[in-house]
Every structure is written in structure tokens, then in C-alpha cells.
Short mmCIF file of C-alpha atoms and ligand atoms in Angstrom, two decimals:
data_model
loop_
_atom_site.label_atom_id
_atom_site.label_comp_id
_atom_site.label_asym_id
_atom_site.label_seq_id
_atom_site.Cartn_x
_atom_site.Cartn_y
_atom_site.Cartn_z
CA MET Z 1 -49.03 24.14 -28.13
CA LYS Z 2 -50.05 27.73 -27.44
CA LYS Z 3 -48.72 30.12 -30.05
CA PRO Z 4 -46.94 33.32 -28.97
CA VAL Z 5 -49.29 36.30 -28.97
CA ILE Z 6 -49.01 39.58 -30.86
CA LEU Z 7 -51.49 42.14 -29.59
CA THR Z 8 -52.29 45.55 -30.93
CA GLY Z 9 -55.16 48.02 -30.74
CA LEU Z 10 -57.11 49.24 -33.75
CA ARG Z 11 -57.79 52.87 -33.08
CA SER Z 12 -61.20 54.31 -33.85
CA ASN Z 13 -60.73 57.25 -36.10
CA ASN Z 14 -62.94 58.31 -38.94
CA ASP Z 15 -60.69 60.87 -40.60
CA LEU Z 16 -58.08 58.45 -41.85
CA HIS Z 17 -55.73 59.76 -44.51
CA ILE Z 18 -53.30 58.17 -46.89
CA GLY Z 19 -50.54 58.64 -44.27
CA ASN Z 20 -52.48 56.47 -41.81
CA TYR Z 21 -53.13 53.98 -44.59
CA LEU Z 22 -49.50 53.61 -45.63
CA GLY Z 23 -47.94 54.18 -42.19
CA ALA Z 24 -50.31 52.23 -39.95
CA LEU Z 25 -52.90 50.11 -41.80
CA MET Z 26 -50.57 48.53 -44.34
CA PRO Z 27 -47.87 47.60 -41.78
CA LEU Z 28 -50.57 45.99 -39.67
CA ILE Z 29 -51.93 44.01 -42.59
CA ASN Z 30 -48.42 43.02 -43.66
CA MET Z 31 -47.80 41.87 -40.11
CA GLN Z 32 -50.90 39.69 -40.30
CA VAL Z 33 -49.76 38.19 -43.59
CA GLN Z 34 -46.25 37.62 -42.25
CA HIS Z 35 -47.13 36.13 -38.87
CA ALA Z 36 -50.61 34.59 -39.10
CA LYS Z 37 -49.19 31.07 -39.21
CA ASP Z 38 -46.84 31.24 -36.24
CA TYR Z 39 -48.56 33.65 -33.88
CA ASP Z 40 -51.96 34.31 -32.38
CA ILE Z 41 -52.75 37.82 -33.53
CA HIS Z 42 -55.02 39.87 -31.30
CA LEU Z 43 -56.40 42.99 -32.93
CA PHE Z 44 -58.70 44.63 -30.45
CA VAL Z 45 -60.70 47.81 -30.56
CA PRO Z 46 -59.80 49.75 -27.42
CA ASP Z 47 -63.27 51.22 -27.06
CA LEU Z 48 -62.93 51.75 -23.30
CA HIS Z 49 -59.78 53.75 -23.95
CA SER Z 50 -61.59 56.03 -26.35
CA PHE Z 51 -63.17 58.37 -23.82
CA THR Z 52 -60.32 59.02 -21.42
CA THR Z 53 -60.73 62.49 -22.92
CA PRO Z 54 -64.23 63.69 -23.96
CA ILE Z 55 -65.71 62.37 -27.24
CA ASP Z 56 -69.07 62.37 -29.02
CA HIS Z 57 -70.58 59.20 -27.57
CA SER Z 58 -73.42 59.12 -30.08
CA LYS Z 59 -70.85 58.15 -32.71
CA LEU Z 60 -68.72 55.68 -30.76
CA TYR Z 61 -70.46 52.43 -31.67
CA GLU Z 62 -70.74 53.24 -35.36
CA GLN Z 63 -67.13 54.45 -35.47
CA THR Z 64 -65.90 51.11 -34.22
CA ILE Z 65 -67.70 49.24 -36.96
CA ASN Z 66 -66.68 51.79 -39.57
CA ASN Z 67 -63.08 51.46 -38.58
CA LEU Z 68 -63.23 47.71 -39.01
CA ARG Z 69 -64.82 48.22 -42.43
CA ILE Z 70 -61.78 50.31 -43.37
CA TYR Z 71 -59.34 47.66 -42.16
CA ALA Z 72 -61.26 44.98 -44.05
CA ALA Z 73 -61.27 47.09 -47.23
CA ALA Z 74 -57.53 47.62 -46.80
CA GLY Z 75 -57.05 43.86 -46.86
CA LEU Z 76 -57.27 42.61 -43.28
CA ASP Z 77 -58.12 38.92 -43.49
CA LEU Z 78 -61.21 38.37 -41.36
CA ASP Z 79 -61.20 34.64 -42.07
CA SER Z 80 -57.80 33.92 -40.59
CA PRO Z 81 -58.47 31.61 -37.61
CA ASN Z 82 -55.41 32.87 -35.71
CA THR Z 83 -56.49 36.49 -35.93
CA HIS Z 84 -58.87 37.58 -33.19
CA ILE Z 85 -60.74 40.83 -33.63
CA TYR Z 86 -62.66 41.98 -30.57
CA ARG Z 87 -63.94 44.98 -28.69
CA GLN Z 88 -62.33 45.60 -25.33
CA SER Z 89 -65.66 46.42 -23.65
CA TYR Z 90 -67.11 43.08 -24.74
CA VAL Z 91 -64.55 41.19 -22.68
CA SER Z 92 -65.29 42.34 -19.15
CA ALA Z 93 -62.12 40.78 -17.72
CA HIS Z 94 -60.22 43.82 -19.05
CA SER Z 95 -62.10 46.07 -16.62
CA GLU Z 96 -61.98 43.58 -13.76
CA LEU Z 97 -58.24 43.01 -14.01
CA THR Z 98 -57.74 46.79 -14.16
CA VAL Z 99 -59.40 47.17 -10.74
CA ILE Z 100 -57.08 44.50 -9.37
CA LEU Z 101 -53.90 45.85 -10.98
CA ASN Z 102 -54.76 49.32 -9.67
CA CYS Z 103 -54.02 48.06 -6.19
CA PHE Z 104 -50.55 46.89 -7.23
CA SER Z 105 -49.59 50.04 -9.13
CA HIS Z 106 -48.25 53.23 -7.69
CA MET Z 107 -49.46 56.80 -8.06
CA GLY Z 108 -45.86 57.86 -8.57
CA GLU Z 109 -45.18 55.61 -11.54
CA LEU Z 110 -48.43 56.58 -13.25
CA SER Z 111 -47.77 60.28 -12.64
CA ARG Z 112 -44.50 59.90 -14.52
CA MET Z 113 -46.12 58.65 -17.73
CA THR Z 114 -45.24 61.13 -20.47
CA GLN Z 115 -48.48 60.69 -22.36
CA TYR Z 116 -50.51 61.44 -19.25
CA LYS Z 117 -48.41 64.51 -18.48
CA GLU Z 118 -48.80 65.81 -22.03
CA LYS Z 119 -52.53 65.18 -22.26
CA ALA Z 120 -53.24 66.51 -18.78
CA GLU Z 121 -51.11 69.63 -19.04
CA ASN Z 122 -53.07 72.82 -18.40
CA LYS Z 123 -56.40 70.96 -18.53
CA PRO Z 124 -59.06 71.34 -15.85
CA ASN Z 125 -60.94 68.27 -14.58
CA ILE Z 126 -58.62 65.53 -15.81
CA SER Z 127 -60.43 62.21 -15.67
CA VAL Z 128 -59.21 59.39 -13.46
CA GLY Z 129 -59.57 57.29 -16.62
CA LEU Z 130 -56.82 59.27 -18.34
CA PHE Z 131 -54.55 58.72 -15.34
CA ASP Z 132 -55.41 55.03 -15.20
CA TYR Z 133 -55.14 54.43 -18.97
CA PRO Z 134 -51.79 52.59 -18.71
CA ILE Z 135 -53.26 50.12 -16.20
CA LEU Z 136 -56.14 49.28 -18.54
CA MET Z 137 -53.49 48.84 -21.23
CA ALA Z 138 -51.50 46.55 -18.93
CA SER Z 139 -54.66 44.45 -18.49
CA ASP Z 140 -55.17 44.33 -22.26
CA ILE Z 141 -51.67 42.88 -22.58
CA LEU Z 142 -51.36 40.66 -19.52
CA LEU Z 143 -54.73 38.92 -19.87
CA TYR Z 144 -53.49 37.20 -23.02
CA ASP Z 145 -49.81 36.71 -22.12
CA ALA Z 146 -48.97 38.92 -25.10
CA GLN Z 147 -45.32 38.86 -26.05
CA TYR Z 148 -45.24 41.46 -28.80
CA VAL Z 149 -47.26 44.66 -28.62
CA PRO Z 150 -46.59 46.75 -31.74
CA VAL Z 151 -47.31 50.36 -30.75
CA GLY Z 152 -46.07 53.83 -31.55
CA ALA Z 153 -43.09 55.26 -29.65
CA ASP Z 154 -45.50 57.23 -27.43
CA GLN Z 155 -46.78 53.95 -25.97
CA SER Z 156 -43.54 52.13 -25.24
CA GLN Z 157 -43.37 53.59 -21.72
CA HIS Z 158 -46.73 51.94 -21.05
CA ILE Z 159 -45.37 48.55 -22.10
CA GLU Z 160 -42.49 48.97 -19.69
CA LEU Z 161 -45.03 49.76 -16.97
CA ALA Z 162 -47.01 46.62 -17.83
CA ARG Z 163 -43.77 44.66 -17.44
CA ASP Z 164 -43.05 46.29 -14.07
CA ILE Z 165 -46.52 45.48 -12.76
CA ALA Z 166 -46.30 41.90 -14.04
CA ILE Z 167 -42.89 41.41 -12.39
CA ARG Z 168 -44.24 42.84 -9.14
CA MET Z 169 -47.28 40.53 -9.18
CA ASN Z 170 -45.23 37.49 -10.21
CA ASN Z 171 -42.79 38.11 -7.37
CA LYS Z 172 -45.62 38.28 -4.87
CA PHE Z 173 -47.98 35.61 -6.19
CA GLY Z 174 -45.93 33.24 -8.36
CA ASP Z 175 -45.88 33.10 -12.14
CA LEU Z 176 -49.18 34.72 -13.00
CA PHE Z 177 -48.24 36.66 -16.10
CA THR Z 178 -46.00 36.28 -19.13
CA LEU Z 179 -43.92 39.44 -19.52
CA PRO Z 180 -44.26 41.36 -22.77
CA GLU Z 181 -40.84 41.62 -24.40
CA PRO Z 182 -38.70 44.61 -23.35
CA GLU Z 183 -38.52 47.72 -25.51
CA ALA Z 184 -35.46 46.76 -27.55
CA LYS Z 185 -37.00 43.44 -28.59
CA GLN Z 186 -40.33 45.11 -29.36
CA ALA Z 187 -38.51 47.59 -31.59
CA GLU Z 188 -36.61 44.80 -33.33
CA PHE Z 189 -39.86 42.94 -33.97
CA MET Z 190 -41.60 46.06 -35.27
CA SER Z 191 -38.75 46.91 -37.59
CA GLN Z 192 -39.59 43.76 -39.54
CA THR Z 193 -42.55 45.62 -41.00
CA GLU Z 194 -41.52 48.83 -42.63
CA ARG Z 195 -43.31 51.96 -41.55
CA MET Z 196 -43.29 55.02 -43.69
CA ARG Z 197 -43.94 58.64 -42.93
CA ILE Z 198 -46.00 60.56 -45.44
CA ARG Z 199 -45.53 64.34 -45.40
CA ASP Z 200 -48.08 67.11 -45.81
CA LEU Z 201 -48.45 68.02 -49.48
CA ILE Z 202 -48.33 71.77 -48.93
CA THR Z 203 -45.85 71.87 -46.04
CA PRO Z 204 -43.72 68.77 -46.65
CA GLU Z 205 -41.53 69.63 -43.67
CA LYS Z 206 -44.28 68.26 -41.39
CA LYS Z 207 -46.08 64.94 -41.47
CA MET Z 208 -49.47 64.57 -43.10
CA SER Z 209 -51.96 64.97 -40.29
CA LYS Z 210 -55.70 65.23 -39.90
CA SER Z 211 -55.18 68.34 -37.79
CA ASP Z 212 -54.26 70.30 -40.92
CA GLU Z 213 -57.02 72.92 -40.98
CA THR Z 214 -57.23 73.55 -44.71
CA GLY Z 215 -57.15 69.86 -45.67
CA LYS Z 216 -55.25 70.86 -48.82
CA GLY Z 217 -52.12 69.02 -47.84
CA VAL Z 218 -53.93 65.86 -46.77
CA ILE Z 219 -55.41 63.07 -48.88
CA PHE Z 220 -58.27 61.62 -46.88
CA LEU Z 221 -59.48 58.11 -47.68
CA THR Z 222 -62.91 59.70 -48.19
CA ASP Z 223 -61.68 62.28 -50.74
CA THR Z 224 -63.10 61.88 -54.23
CA PRO Z 225 -60.44 60.63 -56.66
CA GLU Z 226 -60.75 63.92 -58.58
CA ALA Z 227 -60.26 66.09 -55.50
CA ALA Z 228 -57.28 63.98 -54.44
CA ALA Z 229 -55.69 64.29 -57.89
CA LYS Z 230 -56.08 68.07 -57.66
CA LYS Z 231 -54.36 68.11 -54.27
CA ILE Z 232 -51.41 66.19 -55.73
CA MET Z 233 -51.16 68.58 -58.68
CA GLY Z 234 -51.06 71.45 -56.15
CA ALA Z 235 -48.36 69.83 -54.00
CA THR Z 236 -45.39 71.96 -53.02
CA THR Z 237 -42.21 70.98 -54.83
CA ASP Z 238 -38.95 72.95 -55.21
CA SER Z 239 -37.02 74.92 -57.78
CA PHE Z 240 -34.45 72.24 -58.65
CA GLY Z 241 -36.67 70.94 -61.46
CA GLU Z 242 -35.01 67.56 -61.50
CA VAL Z 243 -36.57 64.40 -60.07
CA HIS Z 244 -34.24 63.26 -57.35
CA TYR Z 245 -34.89 61.47 -54.04
CA ASP Z 246 -33.54 63.53 -51.16
CA LYS Z 247 -35.82 63.82 -48.15
CA LYS Z 248 -33.80 66.61 -46.57
CA GLU Z 249 -33.20 68.94 -49.50
CA ARG Z 250 -36.27 68.01 -51.57
CA PRO Z 251 -38.96 66.91 -49.10
CA GLY Z 252 -41.88 67.64 -51.43
CA ILE Z 253 -40.65 65.63 -54.39
CA SER Z 254 -39.36 62.84 -52.15
CA ASN Z 255 -42.80 62.63 -50.56
CA LEU Z 256 -44.46 62.29 -53.97
CA LEU Z 257 -41.95 59.59 -54.85
CA ASP Z 258 -42.68 57.78 -51.58
CA ILE Z 259 -46.41 57.86 -52.30
CA LEU Z 260 -45.97 56.63 -55.88
CA ALA Z 261 -43.55 53.89 -54.83
CA ALA Z 262 -45.85 52.65 -52.07
CA LEU Z 263 -49.05 52.72 -54.12
CA THR Z 264 -47.52 51.03 -57.15
CA ASP Z 265 -45.22 48.75 -55.15
CA THR Z 266 -42.21 49.92 -57.14
CA ASP Z 267 -38.66 50.67 -56.09
CA ILE Z 268 -37.91 54.41 -55.70
CA LYS Z 269 -34.75 54.12 -57.83
CA GLU Z 270 -36.69 52.62 -60.68
CA ILE Z 271 -39.26 55.40 -60.49
CA VAL Z 272 -36.60 58.11 -60.41
CA SER Z 273 -34.92 56.62 -63.50
CA ARG Z 274 -38.17 57.07 -65.47
CA TYR Z 275 -37.84 60.85 -65.19
CA ALA Z 276 -34.13 61.11 -65.97
CA GLY Z 277 -33.38 64.20 -68.06
CA GLN Z 278 -36.68 65.95 -67.29
CA THR Z 279 -36.48 69.53 -66.13
CA GLN Z 280 -40.01 69.86 -64.75
CA TYR Z 281 -42.16 68.00 -62.26
CA GLY Z 282 -45.42 67.98 -64.25
CA GLU Z 283 -45.06 64.44 -65.54
CA LEU Z 284 -44.25 63.02 -62.11
CA LYS Z 285 -47.15 64.88 -60.51
CA LYS Z 286 -49.52 63.57 -63.15
CA ASP Z 287 -48.38 60.01 -62.51
CA VAL Z 288 -48.74 60.40 -58.73
CA ALA Z 289 -52.18 61.99 -59.18
CA GLU Z 290 -53.23 59.07 -61.35
CA ALA Z 291 -51.88 56.49 -58.89
CA VAL Z 292 -53.63 58.20 -55.96
CA SER Z 293 -56.96 58.54 -57.73
CA SER Z 294 -56.92 54.97 -58.95
CA PHE Z 295 -55.97 53.80 -55.44
CA LEU Z 296 -58.92 55.74 -53.98
CA THR Z 297 -61.35 54.49 -56.63
CA ASP Z 298 -60.32 50.94 -55.88
CA PHE Z 299 -60.29 51.40 -52.08
CA GLN Z 300 -63.67 53.14 -51.99
CA PHE Z 301 -65.19 50.42 -54.16
CA LYS Z 302 -63.84 47.74 -51.82
CA LEU Z 303 -65.21 49.68 -48.84
CA SER Z 304 -68.66 49.82 -50.43
CA GLN Z 305 -68.58 46.04 -50.86
CA ILE Z 306 -67.81 45.25 -47.22
CA ASP Z 307 -70.60 43.28 -45.63
CA ASP Z 308 -71.23 44.42 -42.04
CA ALA Z 309 -72.65 41.00 -41.22
CA VAL Z 310 -69.20 39.47 -41.83
CA ILE Z 311 -67.60 41.96 -39.48
CA ILE Z 312 -70.16 41.40 -36.74
CA LYS Z 313 -69.83 37.64 -37.11
CA LYS Z 314 -66.04 37.83 -36.72
CA LEU Z 315 -66.35 40.13 -33.70
CA GLU Z 316 -68.85 37.90 -31.98
CA ALA Z 317 -66.86 34.72 -32.62
CA SER Z 318 -63.63 36.30 -31.37
CA GLU Z 319 -65.35 37.81 -28.35
CA ILE Z 320 -66.68 34.40 -27.26
CA GLN Z 321 -63.20 32.93 -27.63
CA MET Z 322 -61.43 35.85 -25.94
CA ASN Z 323 -63.83 35.84 -22.99
CA LYS Z 324 -62.76 32.24 -22.36
CA VAL Z 325 -59.04 33.05 -22.53
CA ALA Z 326 -59.31 36.23 -20.49
CA ASN Z 327 -61.63 34.78 -17.84
CA SER Z 328 -59.29 31.88 -17.31
CA LYS Z 329 -56.38 34.27 -16.68
CA LEU Z 330 -58.57 36.43 -14.46
CA LEU Z 331 -59.58 33.37 -12.42
CA SER Z 332 -55.95 32.43 -11.80
CA VAL Z 333 -55.32 35.98 -10.58
CA GLN Z 334 -58.45 35.93 -8.41
CA LYS Z 335 -57.32 32.63 -6.89
CA ALA Z 336 -53.82 33.92 -6.21
CA LEU Z 337 -55.27 36.99 -4.49
CA GLY Z 338 -57.61 34.98 -2.29
CA LEU Z 339 -60.78 36.07 -4.07
CA ARG Z 340 -61.62 32.54 -5.24
CA LEU Z 341 -60.81 29.10 -3.92
P1 AMP M 401 -52.99 59.52 -35.78
O1 AMP M 401 -54.17 59.52 -36.68
O2 AMP M 401 -52.07 60.69 -35.99
O3 AMP M 401 -53.33 59.30 -34.36
O4 AMP M 401 -52.10 58.25 -36.20
C1 AMP M 401 -52.59 56.93 -36.21
C2 AMP M 401 -51.53 56.02 -36.81
O5 AMP M 401 -51.22 56.42 -38.16
C3 AMP M 401 -50.20 56.00 -36.07
O6 AMP M 401 -49.75 54.67 -36.02
C4 AMP M 401 -49.28 56.83 -36.90
O7 AMP M 401 -47.97 56.35 -36.81
C5 AMP M 401 -49.82 56.66 -38.31
N1 AMP M 401 -49.64 57.92 -39.04
C6 AMP M 401 -50.22 59.11 -38.77
N2 AMP M 401 -49.85 60.07 -39.64
C7 AMP M 401 -48.98 59.47 -40.50
C8 AMP M 401 -48.23 59.92 -41.64
N3 AMP M 401 -48.30 61.17 -42.07
N4 AMP M 401 -47.45 59.03 -42.28
C9 AMP M 401 -47.38 57.75 -41.85
N5 AMP M 401 -48.04 57.26 -40.80
C10 AMP M 401 -48.85 58.10 -40.13
#
């Protein structure tokens, strides 16, 4: 019997930081570990989505492969037969279904998409691709009858749109598409894998983000272990002088505790108890610095050992398989629309 499908995109992004690692990569890998037996897991690289706003195209191909190297180094199991890793542009049915779905989608509903409005605001020459992004995303989902689509909150409106389009097409043409689960069920599913928010080291009131200009508050996965340790030692703390977990009152210290707990897989309470009675943060900072630098040493070693041939082999095998699945769905749509007998 066909297994239910979980589908999610692996974003291309070369400036990944420890926040992305703990807040996005690890939950994804945990999801794979948790569900690989009972679900078909589709992890696709949305390369056609990557230039809805201008990018440096000379880097696109390499970035895709590099991103997959990072996922593999972080522990993504490339051998799992139920995990399919493929590039969107290598499965042409994504583009073909988009052209079809365009004719069953409304300008009004696309104009209301918050992400479009935000990205398009005050910009000249907005691309049609940016406007149409949610329809390509609907194709990504509907081609494989995906049930769960773990995405950030900014994308949940797009999943609702995919549902609306699928309902509209099913009403007109019969049961063509499986509906992705509604938002509440998606949220419930996603909450099974814990997501954490890592804060900026210098300004712990905001999240760690690659857009930080100085880079001092951000631990990039490419930082040398020494540089990263220095950044931790320079992290903003507070004047309480007592190790205590309180995200609101003591965001800096709580952030360091979060990082230490996640990297050493230890309970926060247990960590806090180690520093009971101390009146300074030096010891804690040293321990976090050590954990971060040993994490980076280990991660960067793993990354250097990744064999590109293994990645390419997995991509090619999945792409052959996914072309079969997607083309079969596309054919049923083409038949329903009168394009094929
Ligand atoms: P971005 O690089 O900001 O586009 O984010 C890519 C992914 O990483 C998203 O799934 C975010 O939720 C996650 N992410 C980004 N920044 C952080 C952070 N500081 N802590 C945890 N997760 C993050």
C-alpha cells in the first residue's frame, strides 16, 4: 500500500548558522528518523523557486549540491529507501502542472498572499514568478498527494491555497488530488519535532540571523572553532551573575543554556544545577565555547568527508523515481482536462 507522504523543501542557503542547524536542520533530520518507516519522505530542492527574486545564477547549481552536503553532514540518511531527495527542476511535471493550475487559480487569491505582498512592497518590476510562487508550491505538493508539508508559519497560507485549488479541481473533474491536511493538523504534526529559536549572541532580544551585519552575534557553520569560541566568550549576558533559565528576564544566559543543552543533548535543569552557587558566568561561557567549538570541529570534519558522488547518485535515483510518480499524476490531470485520451 502507498505510504502517506511528508513533503518539504530544502532551501539553498550557503550562510547557514547554528540557529538554522538547531532550528531547521536537526528537526528535519529528527523527522526523518521518526517517520522513515511509516511515511514516504520527499525532501526536494526548490531550485525553480530560488529566483523569484534576483540571485547570482552562477552559484545556483553549486549551492544546491553544497546545501545537500550540509544536510548529509548533519546526519540526513541518504540511504533510506523511503526518503526521496530531488531537484524540482529535474522533474518537469512541476512546471507543467503549474501552467495548468494557473488557469484554475484566481488573481484575487494570489494577490492576498501575505508573503507576496511583503516581498513585492515598494519594489519595481516584480516578477510574475514571485506572484505565481504559491501555484508552483501547490504543484510541488499536489503532484505527490502530500499529506503533511512541514513549513514555517510564513508558508501556511500557501498550503491553504493548495487545498483550495485542489478542492476546486476535484469538484470540477472528480478526485484528482489528495488534499494536504489543514493548518491545525499540520501544526499538530510539526509540533512532534521540537523547534528551537536561537538568539543573537550580542543582542539576545532578537533571533540569530544571517542578516546581522557584524557577524559577531552569529555562529556560522563555516566559522573556525576558535573564532566561534571567541564569539561565545563575548556574548551579552546580564548583571544578575547567577545561572538561571529565564528567557524573558535573562535572554542572553538562557540562550547560552539552550545552545549547550542542544549540543550536548542534556536537560536544561541538569545544566543549571551544575552552576549552583556561582556568582559569575565565566565557567558557563567556557563550557558553551568548548561545546560549540567541538561541535564545529566535528561538523566540519564530517562535511569534508562527504562524497559528492553519493549525493549525485541519490539525486539521480530519486529523480527517476519521482518523474514516474509525478508524470502519472500529471497524466491523470491531462486526461481529466481533455488534453489526453
Ligand atoms: P532563514 O535562513 O532565516 O531563511 O531560515 C531558514 C530556516 O532556519 C527556517 O526554518 C527558520 O525557522 C530556521 N531558523 C532561522 N534562524 C533561526 C534561529 N535563530 N533559531 C532557530 N531556527 C532558525
